[in-house]
Coordinates of C-alpha atoms in Angstrom, one line a residue:
Chain P
X28 CA 0.0 0.0 0.0
X29 CA 1.1 3.5 -0.2
X30 CA 0.4 6.9 1.5
X31 CA -0.5 10.5 0.9
X32 CA 0.7 13.0 3.5
X33 CA -1.1 16.3 3.9
X34 CA -0.7 19.0 6.6
X35 CA -3.4 18.8 9.1
X36 CA -4.3 22.5 9.2
X37 CA -3.6 25.5 7.2
X38 CA -4.9 29.0 8.1
X39 CA -5.2 32.1 5.8
X40 CA -7.0 35.4 6.0
X41 CA -9.8 36.5 3.6
X42 CA -8.5 37.5 0.1
X43 CA -5.2 35.7 0.3
X44 CA -3.9 32.6 -1.2
X45 CA -4.3 29.3 0.5
X46 CA -1.8 26.4 -0.6
X47 CA -2.2 22.9 0.6
X48 CA 0.2 20.0 -0.6
X49 CA 0.0 16.3 -0.6
X50 CA 3.0 14.1 -1.1
X51 CA 3.3 10.5 -2.1
X52 CA 5.5 8.2 -4.1
X53 CA 2.6 7.4 -6.3
X54 CA 2.0 10.7 -7.3
X55 CA 4.5 11.1 -10.3
X56 CA 2.8 8.0 -12.1
X57 CA -1.2 8.4 -11.0
X58 CA -3.2 11.4 -11.1
X59 CA -4.3 13.4 -7.8
X60 CA -8.0 14.4 -7.1
X61 CA -9.0 16.9 -4.6
X62 CA -12.1 16.9 -2.3
X63 CA -13.6 19.7 -0.4
X64 CA -15.6 18.7 2.5
X65 CA -17.9 21.2 4.4
X66 CA -19.0 20.2 8.0
X67 CA -21.6 17.6 7.9
X68 CA -21.7 17.3 4.2
X69 CA -20.5 14.8 1.7
X70 CA -17.2 15.5 -0.2
X71 CA -17.1 17.4 -3.5
X72 CA -14.6 17.0 -6.1
X73 CA -13.0 20.3 -6.8
X74 CA -10.0 19.0 -8.8
X75 CA -9.4 15.8 -10.9
X76 CA -6.5 14.7 -12.9
X77 CA -4.0 16.9 -11.2
X78 CA -5.3 20.1 -12.3
X79 CA -8.7 20.1 -13.9
X80 CA -12.0 21.5 -12.5
X81 CA -15.2 19.9 -12.5
X82 CA -18.1 21.8 -13.9
X83 CA -19.3 24.4 -11.4
X84 CA -16.1 24.8 -9.5
X85 CA -14.6 28.2 -9.4
X86 CA -11.5 29.2 -11.2
X87 CA -10.0 30.0 -7.8
X88 CA -9.4 26.5 -7.1
X89 CA -6.3 25.2 -9.1
X90 CA -4.2 22.3 -8.9
X91 CA -0.6 21.6 -9.8
X92 CA 1.9 18.9 -9.7
X93 CA 5.7 18.5 -9.1
X94 CA 7.6 15.3 -8.7
X95 CA 6.1 13.5 -5.7
X96 CA 4.0 16.4 -4.7
X97 CA 0.8 17.9 -5.7
X98 CA -0.6 21.4 -4.6
X99 CA -4.0 22.6 -4.2
X100 CA -4.2 26.6 -4.5
X101 CA -7.3 28.5 -3.6
X102 CA -6.8 32.3 -4.7
X103 CA -8.8 35.0 -3.0
X104 CA -9.8 32.6 -0.1
X105 CA -13.5 33.5 1.2
X106 CA -15.3 32.5 4.3
X107 CA -17.0 29.8 2.5
X108 CA -14.0 28.1 1.6
X109 CA -13.5 27.0 5.2
X110 CA -13.4 23.2 5.3
X111 CA -11.7 20.2 5.2
X112 CA -9.6 19.5 2.0
X113 CA -8.4 15.9 1.1
X114 CA -6.1 14.8 -1.6
X115 CA -6.8 11.3 -3.4
X116 CA -4.9 9.0 -5.8
X117 CA -5.3 5.4 -6.9
X118 CA -2.6 3.0 -7.6
X119 CA -2.7 0.9 -11.0
X120 CA -4.9 -1.7 -9.8
X121 CA -7.5 0.8 -9.0
X122 CA -7.1 0.9 -5.2
X123 CA -7.6 4.4 -4.0
X124 CA -5.9 6.2 -1.1
X125 CA -6.8 9.5 0.6
X126 CA -4.6 11.8 2.3
X127 CA -5.3 12.5 6.1
X128 CA -7.2 15.7 5.2
X129 CA -6.1 19.5 6.0
X130 CA -8.4 21.7 7.6
X131 CA -8.5 25.2 6.1
X132 CA -9.2 28.0 8.6
X133 CA -10.1 31.5 7.4
X134 CA -8.9 33.9 10.0
Chain A
X10 CA -31.3 15.2 -11.6
X11 CA -28.0 13.0 -10.7
X12 CA -28.8 11.3 -7.5
X13 CA -27.1 8.5 -5.2
X14 CA -29.2 7.6 -1.9
X15 CA -27.3 5.1 0.5
X16 CA -29.7 2.9 2.6
X17 CA -29.3 0.2 5.0
X18 CA -27.3 1.7 8.0
X19 CA -28.1 1.0 11.5
X20 CA -26.8 0.2 14.9
X21 CA -25.6 -3.5 15.7
X22 CA -23.5 -5.5 18.0
X23 CA -19.8 -6.5 17.2
X24 CA -19.8 -9.7 14.9
X25 CA -23.1 -8.7 13.2
X26 CA -23.8 -8.3 9.2
X27 CA -25.4 -5.6 7.3
X28 CA -26.2 -4.8 3.6
X29 CA -25.7 -1.2 2.3
X30 CA -27.5 0.0 -0.6
X31 CA -26.9 2.7 -2.9
X32 CA -29.7 3.4 -5.5
X33 CA -28.6 5.9 -8.3
X34 CA -30.7 7.7 -10.9
X35 CA -29.9 10.5 -13.4
X36 CA -26.9 8.9 -15.2
X37 CA -26.0 5.7 -17.0
X38 CA -25.2 3.8 -14.1
X39 CA -23.8 0.8 -16.1
X40 CA -20.9 2.7 -17.6
X41 CA -19.3 3.9 -14.5
X42 CA -17.2 2.4 -11.7
X43 CA -18.6 2.6 -8.1
X44 CA -17.1 3.1 -4.8
X45 CA -17.8 3.1 -1.2
X46 CA -15.9 5.3 1.1
X47 CA -16.4 5.8 4.7
X48 CA -15.5 8.2 7.5
X49 CA -15.4 7.5 11.1
X50 CA -16.5 10.1 13.6
X51 CA -14.3 13.0 13.7
X52 CA -11.9 11.2 11.2
X53 CA -10.7 11.4 7.5
X54 CA -12.0 9.8 4.5
X55 CA -11.1 6.2 4.1
X56 CA -11.7 4.3 0.9
X57 CA -13.5 0.8 1.4
X58 CA -14.1 -0.8 -1.8
X59 CA -14.6 -0.3 -5.6
X60 CA -16.4 -2.3 -8.4
X61 CA -15.9 -1.8 -12.2
X62 CA -18.8 -0.6 -14.3
X63 CA -19.7 -4.4 -15.7
X64 CA -19.3 -5.8 -12.0
X65 CA -16.4 -8.1 -13.1
X66 CA -13.8 -6.5 -11.1
X67 CA -13.5 -5.3 -7.4
X68 CA -11.0 -4.2 -5.0
X69 CA -10.8 -3.8 -1.2
X70 CA -9.0 -1.8 1.4
X71 CA -7.0 -4.2 3.4
X72 CA -9.2 -3.3 6.7
X73 CA -12.2 -4.8 5.2
X74 CA -10.7 -7.8 2.9
X75 CA -12.3 -11.1 3.6
X76 CA -15.1 -9.4 5.6
X77 CA -16.8 -7.0 2.8
X78 CA -18.1 -7.7 -0.4
X79 CA -19.3 -5.2 -3.1
X80 CA -21.7 -5.9 -5.7
X81 CA -23.7 -4.2 -8.2
X82 CA -27.1 -4.7 -10.1
X83 CA -27.0 -2.7 -13.3
X84 CA -30.7 -3.3 -14.1
X85 CA -31.7 -1.8 -10.6
X86 CA -29.0 0.9 -11.1
X87 CA -27.7 0.0 -7.5
X88 CA -24.5 -0.8 -5.7
X89 CA -24.2 -2.9 -2.6
X90 CA -21.9 -3.4 0.2
X91 CA -22.4 -6.6 2.0
X92 CA -20.6 -6.1 5.6
X93 CA -19.7 -9.1 7.7
X94 CA -17.9 -9.8 11.0
X95 CA -18.4 -6.3 11.7
X96 CA -16.2 -4.5 14.5
X97 CA -16.1 -1.3 16.7
X98 CA -13.7 0.2 14.1
X99 CA -16.1 -0.3 11.1
X100 CA -18.4 2.6 12.9
X101 CA -18.6 5.3 10.4
X102 CA -20.6 7.1 7.8
X103 CA -20.6 5.2 4.7
X104 CA -20.6 6.9 1.3
X105 CA -21.3 5.4 -2.3
X106 CA -19.6 7.5 -5.2
X107 CA -19.3 7.6 -8.8
X108 CA -15.7 7.8 -9.7
X109 CA -15.4 10.6 -7.0
X110 CA -17.6 12.9 -8.8
X111 CA -21.1 12.2 -7.6
X112 CA -21.5 11.2 -3.9
X113 CA -24.6 10.2 -1.9
X114 CA -25.4 11.9 1.6
X115 CA -24.2 8.8 3.3
X116 CA -25.6 6.3 5.8
X117 CA -24.1 5.8 9.3
X118 CA -23.2 2.3 10.7
X119 CA -22.6 1.9 14.4
X120 CA -21.2 -1.0 15.8
X121 CA -21.1 -1.3 19.5
X122 CA -21.8 -3.8 22.2

């Protein structure tokens, strides 16, 4: 099995840029996905295949990859962005793994 | 409208069995792989199991292998999770998802004596 590592928490002021990293040995070989989970709600995919946004996801959300790490960037952070964020990938046999999650706090 | 609705959760004792269902609508179910993901209270997301679009291939997390079985009925647009030999650590909200893009609202499974 493999692991994805995220920081437990990130804090940012409104209007600033938040960056959440996710690292793992599988990431150079497999796509990364990002999910936003608001309190008490189901996850929502915000980035797929490293850097693509599903329909309806604002352009403020972007993804990038570099070696064994991927980064979720949220530009112009808003209070509504306060949530837990998870990265996810899958190995070649289709087994998924999630990162531990990052709690984004908007100060 | 695309919809996934989980059902079958409940409270049961260790060692018990439960079958979760995820009924879908609004998309061509038979062309999508499906997965179950769980979230223990106050914890992160954990992938549990996945099944291919035709049901011929499935995968499991090590934590449930040999105890849980995923299946699907493409005529009923439904995916199932049969859970046997349940343990306290299986307590979680169980979500079904279509390739991570569409999620249900989740169903709670509590295992306690």
